Amino acid sequence: MNLSAVRSPFSVSSLSNGDDRKFSLGGCSSYDTDSVASRSSGVFSGYDTLDIPPSYDFYTNTEVFGRAKKSRPSLFQLHSNPQDDPSPPPLYEESSVDKQSPDEDEPTEPPPEPARFGWAQGVMIRCMLNIWGVILYLRLPWITAQAGIGLTWIIILVSSSITGITGLSTSAIATNGKVKGGGTYFLISRSLGPELGGSIGLIFAFANAVAVAMHTVGFAETVQVLMQESDVSMVDRLNDIRIIGVITVTCLLAISMAGMEWESKAQVLFFFVIMISFASYIVGTIIPATPEKQAKGFFSYRADIFATNFVPGWRGPEGSFFGMFSIFFPSATGILAGANISGDLKDPNVAIPRGTMLAIFWTTISYLFISATIGSCALRDASGNINDNISSLSGECLGVGCNYGWNFTDCMTNKTCTYGISNYYQSMSMVSAFAPLISAGIFGATLSSALACLVSAPKVFQCLCKDKLYPGIGFFGKGYGKNNEPLRSYLLAYIIAICFILIAELNTIAPIISNFFLCSYALINFSCFHASITNSPGWRPTFRFYSKWLSLLGAVVSVIIMFLLTWWAALIAIGIIIFLLGYVLYKKPDVNWGSSMQASSYSMALSQCVGLNQVEDHIKNYRPQCLVLSGPPCMRPSLVDFISTFTKNQSLMICANVITGEPSPGTVDTAAKISTHLKWLNKRRMKTFYHTVVADDLRAGVQMLLQVTHNTLPVSSQVKLKALISRFRLGFQDIQVLPDLNGKPQSDHIKRFEDIIAPYRVSSFQKDGEEADRTTKEFSWMVSDEEMETFRTKSFRQIRLNEVIQDYSRDAALIIVTMPMARRGACPSALYLAWLEIVSRDLRPPVLLVRGNQENVLTMYCQ
């Protein structure tokens, strides 16, 4: 649209105090650096007759070096008329950019940019390396031998389905706005809120620290096997693994603390090493097997070997479907490695979805391929003895090896076979064309996965520490260097990893991690489902290839598998989450992230309130609804506390503040003041609302409040009969019926009442009858002699009531009295107020005067 065609041609020039300012009403582009929208401070030097279109700078809290950040013009600027007042207007919405003094030297060079990574190097390669971990090389052939090729494929596909659904949910959450550092914790906490986000953040950081130990133990196990083959040993098998593991994780810590650039370069190197090892493995499955490899159970591709290995062959205490699933599943948990460094990505909204989903796809294909090929080439059991052939042995021959001239019957019967995919964890090395390349691949996979987890855990934990949801962890949130590296969190993850490395058993560590990662995946999927189902206006992900029902399925399946794997570990994990959740709910941190829980609360409250329109009032459901004219609640704590004894946090209570006259900036309740009042009420554990109105006077303000609220209080009286109270099931035990209230009060008390009303009687102003009638008409609140005589009996009753209360309720904590009823237009207001005064006269306890609205609030019936 060409704006020049609709701009006004007029301009106004003004000279004030020697300062030449020109206010142009035309010729100002929306991109002009002198426009209101583009100036962060100084003179209001120009604006367009059209509204300034929104600018990116209005919504971001970042700035570009060398360019002043634009600030949104205030309403004062938009409403002001520069012809009337050319002086600089106040800016109510100032830019967050620090303004330098004119004599201060501006930096000539921009600050150093931290390392940022794209979707391939930052997410896809990182996720693939984390998925291709120790399980791929050291346990996948063994799992294939246990579960068979068919069930192993099911295990792989189920695991990949869970991670795939989680990847879709992660992609949706990651594209719903700008993603900062903190990875999984940031995604969950900003979606579901601090309660669930904080608990899963701690668990996920801990799980990644334990995963460092798992991958490091896998590396150390491979090194120990190579040492054993060379007849080299430091102490024994377990202690050798522990020593190698501690040394390895120390080296990885040094690489991590050197910075993300070094860590990323190391990951690329590991990736190419793994690719070479895969090529060596594929070539090894194709070339004919040597006699040495045949003795170890490798015969290249054979149909009968595939058929035999297709069905399960369970062995040992772990020999079950879910036993194998619990060991394999951690190998599929590296899908969040890219999201965990979201703060180090160039464009997380693009990198996380693309890199994560591609990583899941290619790693799933590789797992299925290796499982099928190793199961088609290698036997479950072999002795490794070159002399175990049929020609050299006699007797019965068991197993598929008999078809190829090998007899492994003895070791199979005695269960002493040391080779075969059921017994030899290094089977991929044995199959490979060049075994050292597989060892290099194992080193690359285990070290890259350990390095990725060692980086992920501190990054997630640092974000959690900065949010200050839990006490005592802020120390670990401090960052160093241009990349804000959490060095203290690195050391904490290092210590946790060493503790689990000392276990030195891979099959023991892997199931521990499974439940924690499943918890994380369940909550990520539930976050996506919850944000979608609440129809929150803030839920607008650019990634469209997700389904809220698929996310719900992923969450439910994750929880079910947790219990099927290890039910007691699942209970422990859920118990930890509930404990951490309860702590955050109790502490109520002062954070507001616009979570889906807030959207859900609003939606549910709105639905319930609208649903009340269809519910008719019933006596059984009566609750007092109290409008308390408290002003600022902290100014009248006794009144607020007293009314809360009626509502009991079960009824509506509104503390109201009426501001009279022309409000000034100091008297108006701002959002900060209202928040302070609500905090005061919450601290006293009162469920109440607080509302402020501005009116010309108190009466008008109260009328405004009454139009939108109900002001009802419980009805009480000085007498109800015992039988009636019993029918109402009120539970009062000590009931006294007061003596006759219709008797004549004492003469001195009557005299006191007459002295109270005397200034308001017509007779005290004018004794002439005609003049008195005119005075009574003009001043209806004044009391005539005739009215005094008409209401004499009722006046005596109020005086007598005060005498009875003095006798029976002098030491009460609270006195509740029914207000007398007066007909409209018949009883002068001065006389009515005199009744209230005499009833409560000289009473030490507080007196509450109440009056019902002639509607039942109790029932003796069940319907």
XYZ file of C-alpha atoms in Angstrom, residues 182-834:
653
model
C 17.237 -25.122 29.339
C 16.092 -27.712 26.831
C 13.547 -30.196 28.109
C 13.072 -28.383 31.404
C 12.399 -25.097 29.623
C 9.872 -26.707 27.278
C 7.908 -28.467 30.035
C 8.045 -25.714 32.642
C 6.928 -22.988 30.229
C 4.138 -25.242 28.956
C 2.826 -26.986 32.079
C 4.094 -24.521 34.660
C 6.767 -24.558 37.376
C 5.154 -27.334 39.424
C 5.611 -30.187 36.948
C 8.402 -28.454 35.054
C 10.582 -28.119 38.131
C 10.185 -31.722 39.220
C 10.866 -33.165 35.781
C 13.776 -30.753 35.325
C 15.563 -32.200 38.337
C 14.805 -35.775 37.321
C 15.841 -35.249 33.712
C 19.117 -33.593 34.695
C 19.810 -36.471 37.091
C 18.940 -39.060 34.424
C 21.385 -37.460 31.997
C 24.098 -37.486 34.639
C 23.476 -41.222 35.205
C 23.475 -41.748 31.428
C 27.017 -40.361 31.401
C 27.948 -43.240 33.689
C 26.152 -45.802 31.487
C 27.958 -44.787 28.311
C 31.279 -44.436 30.096
C 30.952 -47.919 31.585
C 30.239 -49.212 28.068
C 33.447 -47.621 26.853
C 35.411 -48.953 29.804
C 33.957 -52.428 29.279
C 35.224 -52.467 25.691
C 38.674 -51.300 26.738
C 38.776 -53.975 29.438
C 37.910 -56.695 26.889
C 40.721 -55.504 24.600
C 43.092 -55.539 27.551
C 41.946 -59.026 28.484
C 42.567 -60.271 24.944
C 46.114 -58.930 25.256
C 46.514 -60.516 28.710
C 46.738 -57.103 30.377
C 44.999 -56.354 33.674
C 45.348 -53.721 36.376
C 43.363 -55.312 39.228
C 40.397 -57.378 38.123
C 37.519 -56.996 35.667
C 35.212 -54.773 37.743
C 37.935 -52.585 39.185
C 39.546 -52.190 35.778
C 36.202 -50.924 34.433
C 35.930 -48.499 37.362
C 39.442 -47.138 36.901
C 39.061 -46.718 33.145
C 35.621 -45.152 33.620
C 36.806 -42.534 36.116
C 39.761 -41.561 33.921
C 37.502 -41.349 30.853
C 34.806 -39.189 32.427
C 37.504 -36.854 33.749
C 38.796 -36.338 30.220
C 35.241 -35.754 28.966
C 34.743 -33.155 31.689
C 37.807 -31.286 30.470
C 36.433 -31.252 26.897
C 33.022 -30.030 28.095
C 34.456 -27.250 30.226
C 36.620 -26.103 27.319
C 33.455 -24.829 25.638
C 30.721 -25.810 23.213
C 32.914 -25.237 20.160
C 35.408 -27.905 21.202
C 32.648 -30.240 22.250
C 30.871 -29.813 18.899
C 34.067 -30.489 16.933
C 34.622 -33.657 18.930
C 31.055 -34.775 18.155
C 31.601 -34.384 14.399
C 34.774 -36.468 14.640
C 32.930 -39.196 16.549
C 30.160 -39.179 13.918
C 32.568 -39.941 11.066
C 34.246 -42.673 13.116
C 30.869 -44.355 13.652
C 30.037 -44.107 9.952
C 33.304 -45.866 9.115
C 32.588 -48.580 11.691
C 29.151 -49.166 10.144
C 30.739 -49.572 6.736
C 33.208 -52.071 8.165
C 30.377 -54.048 9.772
C 28.310 -54.173 6.547
C 31.292 -55.326 4.521
C 32.062 -57.950 7.155
C 28.586 -59.488 6.885
C 28.992 -59.896 3.111
C 32.466 -61.384 2.770
C 32.814 -65.158 3.341
C 33.520 -66.235 6.903
C 36.977 -67.563 7.787
C 37.304 -70.799 9.841
C 38.242 -68.723 12.879
C 35.025 -66.702 12.564
C 32.981 -69.828 11.907
C 34.321 -71.334 15.133
C 32.982 -68.235 16.863
C 29.538 -68.703 15.259
C 29.678 -66.398 12.199
C 28.676 -67.934 8.842
C 27.617 -64.883 6.790
C 23.972 -64.667 5.598
C 22.092 -67.976 6.032
C 18.341 -68.544 5.780
C 18.249 -71.254 8.471
C 20.224 -69.045 10.884
C 17.711 -66.261 10.269
C 14.805 -68.656 10.876
C 16.362 -69.980 14.104
C 17.174 -66.525 15.446
C 13.786 -65.087 14.465
C 12.093 -66.685 17.505
C 13.004 -65.883 21.146
C 15.625 -67.763 23.103
C 15.197 -66.433 26.655
C 18.009 -67.050 29.111
C 18.880 -65.912 32.607
C 16.925 -63.739 35.052
C 16.651 -60.913 32.495
C 15.224 -63.228 29.824
C 11.838 -61.620 29.148
C 10.340 -59.139 26.736
C 10.192 -56.303 29.238
C 13.583 -57.230 30.629
C 15.068 -56.717 27.177
C 12.937 -53.607 26.630
C 14.265 -51.996 29.802
C 17.845 -52.585 28.659
C 17.284 -51.411 25.090
C 15.082 -48.374 25.740
C 17.893 -46.075 27.011
C 19.466 -46.399 23.561
C 16.464 -44.556 22.109
C 16.496 -41.761 24.681
C 18.969 -39.465 22.981
C 16.262 -37.627 21.030
C 16.410 -34.613 23.334
C 20.158 -34.088 23.051
C 19.610 -31.271 20.554
C 16.742 -29.680 22.464
C 18.828 -29.714 25.641
C 21.233 -27.171 24.130
C 18.432 -25.019 22.726
C 20.236 -21.891 23.915
C 23.208 -22.720 21.660
C 21.196 -23.175 18.435
C 20.934 -20.576 15.683
C 17.217 -21.126 15.155
C 15.751 -23.604 17.670
C 12.280 -23.368 16.097
C 13.612 -24.893 12.876
C 16.541 -26.922 14.145
C 14.755 -28.918 16.860
C 11.875 -30.328 14.727
C 13.950 -31.054 11.633
C 17.018 -32.438 13.361
C 15.133 -34.486 15.971
C 12.753 -36.224 13.573
C 15.489 -37.033 11.054
C 17.655 -38.451 13.832
C 14.818 -40.708 15.021
C 14.194 -41.939 11.491
C 17.771 -42.804 10.578
C 18.665 -44.377 13.908
C 15.520 -46.541 13.843
C 16.489 -47.786 10.377
C 20.013 -48.561 11.590
C 18.757 -50.506 14.643
C 16.381 -52.583 12.534
C 19.095 -53.238 9.955
C 21.759 -54.323 12.447
C 19.315 -56.540 14.348
C 18.249 -58.307 11.161
C 21.751 -58.709 9.759
C 23.423 -59.931 12.945
C 20.552 -62.388 13.458
C 20.994 -63.703 9.912
C 24.754 -64.236 10.172
C 25.648 -65.414 13.653
C 24.649 -68.326 15.902
C 23.469 -67.931 19.455
C 26.147 -70.311 20.820
C 29.672 -71.178 19.671
C 32.765 -72.397 21.426
C 35.407 -70.501 19.492
C 37.443 -73.717 19.303
C 38.743 -74.340 15.800
C 38.727 -78.105 16.503
C 34.956 -78.308 17.222
C 34.026 -79.588 13.769
C 31.989 -82.645 12.897
C 34.880 -84.510 11.350
C 36.857 -84.400 14.586
C 33.946 -85.144 16.920
C 31.549 -88.055 17.172
C 28.127 -88.449 18.694
C 25.000 -86.306 18.577
C 25.194 -82.840 17.010
C 22.891 -80.009 18.206
C 22.217 -76.639 16.682
C 22.306 -74.992 13.268
C 26.094 -75.179 13.234
C 25.795 -78.854 12.365
C 24.544 -77.851 8.908
C 27.873 -76.151 8.237
C 30.208 -78.763 9.671
C 30.530 -77.454 13.224
C 29.535 -79.233 16.430
C 29.065 -76.972 19.474
C 27.045 -79.581 21.396
C 29.406 -79.818 24.367
C 29.462 -76.117 25.237
C 25.736 -75.792 24.505
C 24.910 -78.686 26.836
C 27.281 -77.524 29.568
C 26.398 -73.863 29.014
C 30.051 -72.954 28.690
C 29.986 -71.376 25.237
C 32.000 -68.157 25.242
C 31.066 -67.012 21.745
C 27.867 -66.488 19.799
C 25.537 -63.509 20.097
C 24.042 -64.905 23.329
C 27.406 -64.957 25.098
C 29.807 -62.563 23.410
C 29.002 -58.849 23.762
C 31.645 -57.947 21.146
C 29.878 -59.876 18.367
C 29.845 -56.885 16.004
C 33.645 -56.718 16.221
C 33.843 -60.410 15.370
C 31.564 -59.959 12.325
C 33.263 -56.790 11.089
C 35.702 -56.796 8.201
C 38.239 -55.003 10.401
C 37.585 -55.423 14.130
C 39.530 -52.346 15.305
C 37.112 -50.132 13.361
C 34.204 -51.514 15.418
C 36.207 -50.829 18.543
C 36.753 -47.311 17.262
C 33.011 -47.076 16.573
C 32.264 -48.238 20.117
C 34.655 -45.626 21.433
C 33.041 -42.965 19.262
C 29.458 -43.952 20.139
C 30.040 -44.311 23.865
C 32.210 -41.233 24.234
C 29.937 -39.060 22.072
C 26.852 -40.159 24.006
C 28.581 -39.632 27.327
C 29.778 -36.219 26.171
C 26.301 -35.219 24.981
C 24.752 -36.249 28.302
C 27.526 -34.518 30.222
C 26.650 -31.310 28.385
C 22.855 -31.755 28.577
C 22.607 -32.354 32.323
C 24.380 -29.107 33.380
C 22.562 -27.013 30.747
C 19.161 -28.201 31.961
C 20.139 -27.865 35.607
C 21.512 -24.349 35.076
C 18.161 -23.131 33.758
C 16.391 -24.770 36.701
C 18.784 -23.085 39.136
C 18.198 -19.657 37.616
C 14.428 -20.020 38.070
C 14.991 -20.497 41.837
C 12.213 -23.033 42.284
C 14.126 -25.044 44.880
C 16.341 -23.833 47.711
C 20.079 -24.382 47.834
C 20.668 -24.933 44.101
C 21.198 -21.350 42.952
C 24.940 -21.783 43.484
C 25.114 -24.122 40.483
C 23.381 -21.723 38.079
C 26.268 -19.289 37.597
C 27.589 -19.170 34.024
C 31.060 -18.343 32.739
C 32.420 -17.114 29.414
C 30.676 -15.930 26.272
C 28.598 -19.130 26.128
C 27.528 -18.794 29.768
C 28.965 -22.224 30.555
C 27.640 -23.754 33.842
C 31.009 -24.918 35.169
C 29.670 -25.606 38.650
C 26.883 -27.761 37.247
C 29.469 -29.621 35.177
C 31.297 -30.557 38.362
C 28.059 -31.726 40.005
C 27.175 -33.928 37.013
C 30.739 -35.265 37.052
C 30.418 -36.326 40.711
C 27.062 -38.041 40.099
C 28.480 -39.866 37.082
C 31.454 -41.163 39.077
C 29.140 -42.524 41.770
C 27.305 -44.655 39.192
C 30.465 -45.589 37.301
C 31.580 -47.374 40.458
C 28.669 -49.822 39.942
C 30.534 -50.989 36.813
C 27.594 -53.105 35.557
C 25.932 -51.883 32.367
C 22.846 -54.101 32.750
C 22.268 -52.632 36.214
C 22.633 -48.978 35.250
C 20.460 -49.068 32.103
C 17.104 -49.922 33.781
C 17.637 -47.145 36.331
C 17.668 -44.580 33.540
C 14.686 -46.005 31.655
C 12.061 -44.924 34.203
C 13.419 -41.408 34.500
C 13.449 -40.892 30.751
C 9.971 -42.405 30.429
C 8.765 -39.900 33.044
C 10.218 -37.084 30.966
C 8.626 -38.364 27.769
C 5.257 -38.826 29.449
C 5.267 -35.219 30.662
C 6.442 -33.814 27.325
C 3.601 -35.601 25.555
C 1.128 -34.559 28.214
C 2.353 -30.955 27.888
C 1.546 -30.967 24.176
C -1.844 -32.600 24.755
C -2.773 -30.261 27.605
C -1.785 -27.127 25.727
C -3.871 -28.286 22.757
C -6.966 -29.411 24.678
C -7.230 -26.166 26.687
C -7.454 -24.109 23.482
C -5.074 -21.560 24.961
C -4.698 -18.460 22.751
C -0.947 -18.675 23.298
C -0.749 -22.180 21.783
C 0.146 -21.500 18.147
C 2.952 -23.896 17.127
C 4.260 -23.545 13.598
C 4.943 -27.305 13.492
C 1.647 -28.814 12.323
C 2.477 -32.508 12.085
C 1.337 -33.458 15.554
C -1.863 -34.753 17.100
C -3.053 -34.027 20.605
C -4.572 -37.498 20.843
C -1.352 -39.093 19.664
C 0.478 -37.095 22.324
C -1.969 -38.358 24.956
C -1.400 -41.920 23.742
C 2.353 -41.424 24.029
C 1.995 -40.150 27.597
C -0.242 -43.057 28.671
C 1.956 -45.690 27.008
C 5.057 -44.223 28.649
C 3.494 -44.530 32.110
C 2.248 -48.071 31.437
C 5.667 -49.202 30.245
C 7.250 -47.696 33.362
C 5.269 -50.093 35.526
C 5.718 -53.043 33.180
C 9.482 -52.605 33.242
C 10.102 -52.218 36.982
C 7.029 -51.399 39.027
C 8.933 -50.468 42.171
C 11.267 -48.148 40.251
C 8.216 -46.557 38.625
C 6.675 -45.930 42.042
C 9.921 -44.383 43.272
C 10.148 -42.101 40.228
C 6.520 -41.019 40.532
C 6.951 -40.555 44.295
C 9.904 -38.237 43.725
C 7.894 -36.231 41.195
C 4.942 -35.938 43.591
C 7.250 -34.818 46.422
C 8.914 -32.156 44.276
C 5.526 -31.131 42.882
C 4.097 -30.763 46.382
C 7.045 -28.634 47.454
C 6.594 -26.164 44.593
C 2.826 -26.065 45.172
C 3.475 -25.290 48.835
C 6.116 -22.611 48.211
C 4.233 -21.001 45.295
C 7.215 -19.411 43.500
C 6.691 -15.926 42.169
C 6.794 -16.835 38.476
C 4.264 -16.378 35.709
C 5.018 -18.171 32.443
C 1.533 -18.287 30.945
C 1.382 -22.056 31.270
C -1.376 -24.285 29.968
C -2.322 -25.005 33.587
C -3.312 -21.354 33.928
C -5.329 -21.571 30.725
C -6.977 -24.740 31.982
C -7.851 -23.141 35.324
C -9.487 -20.223 33.570
C -11.381 -22.469 31.165
C -12.646 -24.727 33.967
C -13.642 -21.787 36.152
C -15.485 -20.166 33.265
C -17.308 -23.394 32.420
C -18.318 -23.936 36.025
C -19.537 -20.364 36.416
C -21.562 -20.532 33.207
C -22.943 -23.878 34.332
C -24.294 -22.223 37.483
C -26.753 -20.370 35.250
C -28.525 -23.681 34.743
C -28.588 -24.496 38.479
C -31.450 -23.129 40.550
C -30.752 -21.970 44.096
C -31.713 -24.333 46.872
C -31.849 -23.815 50.587
C -29.587 -26.813 51.232
C -26.807 -25.204 49.220
C -27.058 -21.778 50.830
C -23.754 -20.095 51.601
C -23.310 -16.545 52.879
C -21.803 -14.192 50.322
C -20.138 -11.247 52.003
C -19.151 -7.883 50.601
C -16.639 -6.436 53.067
C -16.019 -2.698 52.910
C -12.515 -3.149 54.225
C -10.629 -0.642 52.146
C -7.101 -2.025 51.850
C -7.519 -5.296 53.789
C -4.371 -4.792 55.836
C -5.887 -1.593 57.258
C -8.788 -3.487 58.880
C -7.470 -6.969 59.685
C -9.984 -7.558 62.478
C -12.936 -6.965 60.173
C -11.499 -9.240 57.504
C -10.732 -11.970 60.036
C -14.212 -11.681 61.513
C -16.018 -12.095 58.195
C -13.773 -15.017 57.295
C -15.238 -16.839 60.291
C -18.558 -16.756 58.421
C -17.289 -17.778 55.028
C -14.858 -20.433 56.339
C -13.105 -20.307 52.934
C -16.193 -22.043 51.549
C -18.268 -19.003 50.606
C -17.824 -15.900 48.486
C -16.030 -13.060 50.217
C -15.120 -9.820 48.467
C -12.963 -7.206 50.156
C -13.797 -3.881 48.566
C -12.116 -0.502 48.539
C -14.034 2.629 47.530
C -11.862 5.540 46.404
C -13.812 8.784 46.543
C -13.233 12.051 44.735
C -10.697 12.642 42.002
C -8.127 9.830 42.238
C -4.471 10.728 42.420
C -1.556 8.473 41.406
C -0.907 7.671 45.046
C -4.468 6.594 45.834
C -5.326 4.431 42.829
C -4.707 0.726 43.330
C -2.166 -0.281 40.709
C -1.530 -3.876 39.721
C 1.410 -3.962 42.136
C -0.734 -2.697 45.017
C -3.514 -5.167 44.265
C -0.942 -7.954 44.160
C 0.344 -6.834 47.562
C -3.166 -6.916 49.033
C -3.818 -10.377 47.595
C -0.516 -11.650 48.993
C -1.545 -10.329 52.398
C -4.846 -12.188 52.164
C -3.179 -15.378 50.926
C -0.675 -15.238 53.744
C -3.599 -15.315 56.173
C -5.026 -18.275 54.207
C -8.186 -16.449 53.209
C -9.972 -17.361 49.991
C -11.296 -13.985 48.985
C -11.353 -11.471 46.162
C -10.199 -7.884 46.301
C -11.811 -5.146 44.222
C -11.459 -1.381 43.965
C -13.966 1.129 42.576
C -13.663 4.882 42.077
C -16.793 6.929 42.865
C -17.849 10.453 43.755
C -18.750 9.414 47.292
C -18.904 6.346 49.490
C -22.621 5.793 48.939
C -22.258 5.733 45.152
C -19.285 3.395 45.419
C -21.163 0.952 47.622
C -24.120 1.021 45.234
C -21.772 0.155 42.374
C -20.425 -2.787 44.335
C -23.876 -4.008 45.327
C -24.973 -4.078 41.699
C -22.427 -6.761 40.857
C -22.272 -8.646 44.173
C -24.615 -10.189 46.678
C -24.250 -8.976 50.225
C -25.904 -11.544 52.480
C -25.004 -12.627 55.962
C -26.178 -15.562 58.115
C -29.416 -14.847 59.924
C -29.287 -15.087 63.738
C -31.603 -14.089 66.599
C -31.465 -13.859 70.339
C -34.045 -16.628 70.799
C -34.796 -19.986 68.377
C -36.657 -22.878 70.291
C -34.785 -26.139 71.143
C -37.130 -28.266 69.047
C -36.663 -26.062 65.992
C -32.875 -26.039 66.395
C -32.901 -29.797 66.722
C -34.912 -30.160 63.526
C -32.387 -28.013 61.707
C -29.545 -30.269 62.986
C -27.468 -27.261 64.060
C -25.730 -29.039 66.922
C -26.158 -26.391 69.645
C -26.091 -27.935 73.129
C -26.290 -24.998 75.541
C -29.463 -23.009 74.768
C -31.115 -20.467 77.098
C -34.461 -18.821 76.427
C -34.212 -15.211 77.571
C -36.807 -13.761 79.982
C -39.719 -11.594 78.895
C -38.526 -8.761 76.698
C -41.874 -6.966 76.730
C -41.609 -5.769 80.325
C -41.085 -2.112 81.169
C -37.419 -1.115 81.363
C -35.883 0.806 84.229
C -36.730 4.523 84.448
C -33.108 5.702 84.341
C -32.587 3.682 81.152
C -35.685 5.277 79.640
C -34.312 8.702 80.571
C -31.012 7.841 78.876
C -32.838 6.910 75.651
C -34.826 10.157 75.708
C -31.600 12.115 76.113
C -30.176 10.352 73.032
C -33.176 11.213 70.837
C -33.808 14.697 72.284
C -31.609 16.670 69.812
C -33.534 15.145 66.908
C -37.090 15.861 68.127
C -39.198 18.595 66.528
C -40.317 19.837 69.920
C -36.806 20.837 70.778
C -36.706 23.239 67.841
C -40.227 24.647 67.709
C -43.113 24.434 70.140
C -45.630 25.953 67.748
C -47.738 23.215 66.175
C -48.028 24.723 62.677
C -44.329 25.461 62.514
C -43.611 21.944 63.753
C -45.654 20.347 60.975
C -43.761 22.323 58.340
C -40.439 21.411 59.928
C -41.373 17.712 59.998
C -42.203 17.774 56.284
C -38.962 19.484 55.358
C -36.781 17.355 57.646
C -38.290 13.884 57.555
C -35.500 12.459 59.679
C -36.671 14.505 62.686
C -39.000 12.853 65.251
C -42.312 14.374 66.260
C -44.158 13.839 69.538
C -46.773 11.832 67.713
C -44.142 9.482 66.309
C -42.541 9.098 69.719
C -45.879 7.983 71.128
C -46.593 5.637 68.198
C -43.280 3.792 68.602
C -43.097 3.963 72.391
C -43.662 0.220 72.851
C -40.991 -0.681 70.304
C -38.582 1.807 71.876
C -39.135 0.251 75.307
C -38.432 -3.175 73.784
C -35.001 -2.059 72.528
C -34.179 -0.553 75.923
C -35.266 -3.759 77.652
C -33.215 -5.836 75.205
C -30.102 -3.897 76.214
C -30.807 -4.625 79.863
C -31.162 -8.356 79.198
C -27.931 -8.434 77.181
C -26.135 -6.614 79.987
C -27.287 -9.297 82.430
C -26.655 -12.418 80.313
C -23.979 -11.586 77.741
C -21.598 -9.239 79.496
C -18.688 -11.726 79.200
C -19.486 -13.030 75.706
C -16.848 -12.928 72.959
C -19.387 -11.719 70.410
C -22.979 -10.530 70.620
C -25.245 -10.987 67.590
C -28.525 -9.091 67.645
C -31.336 -9.028 65.109
C -31.878 -5.508 63.848
C -35.369 -4.091 64.453
C -37.638 -3.857 61.449
C -39.062 -0.444 60.535
C -41.616 0.330 57.843
C -40.446 2.462 54.960
C -41.593 6.081 55.303
C -43.200 5.494 58.716
C -40.221 5.462 61.097
C -37.865 8.469 61.156
C -34.256 7.551 60.501
C -33.090 9.341 63.655
C -35.406 7.212 65.816
C -34.203 4.001 64.119
C -30.569 4.895 64.713
C -31.411 5.677 68.341
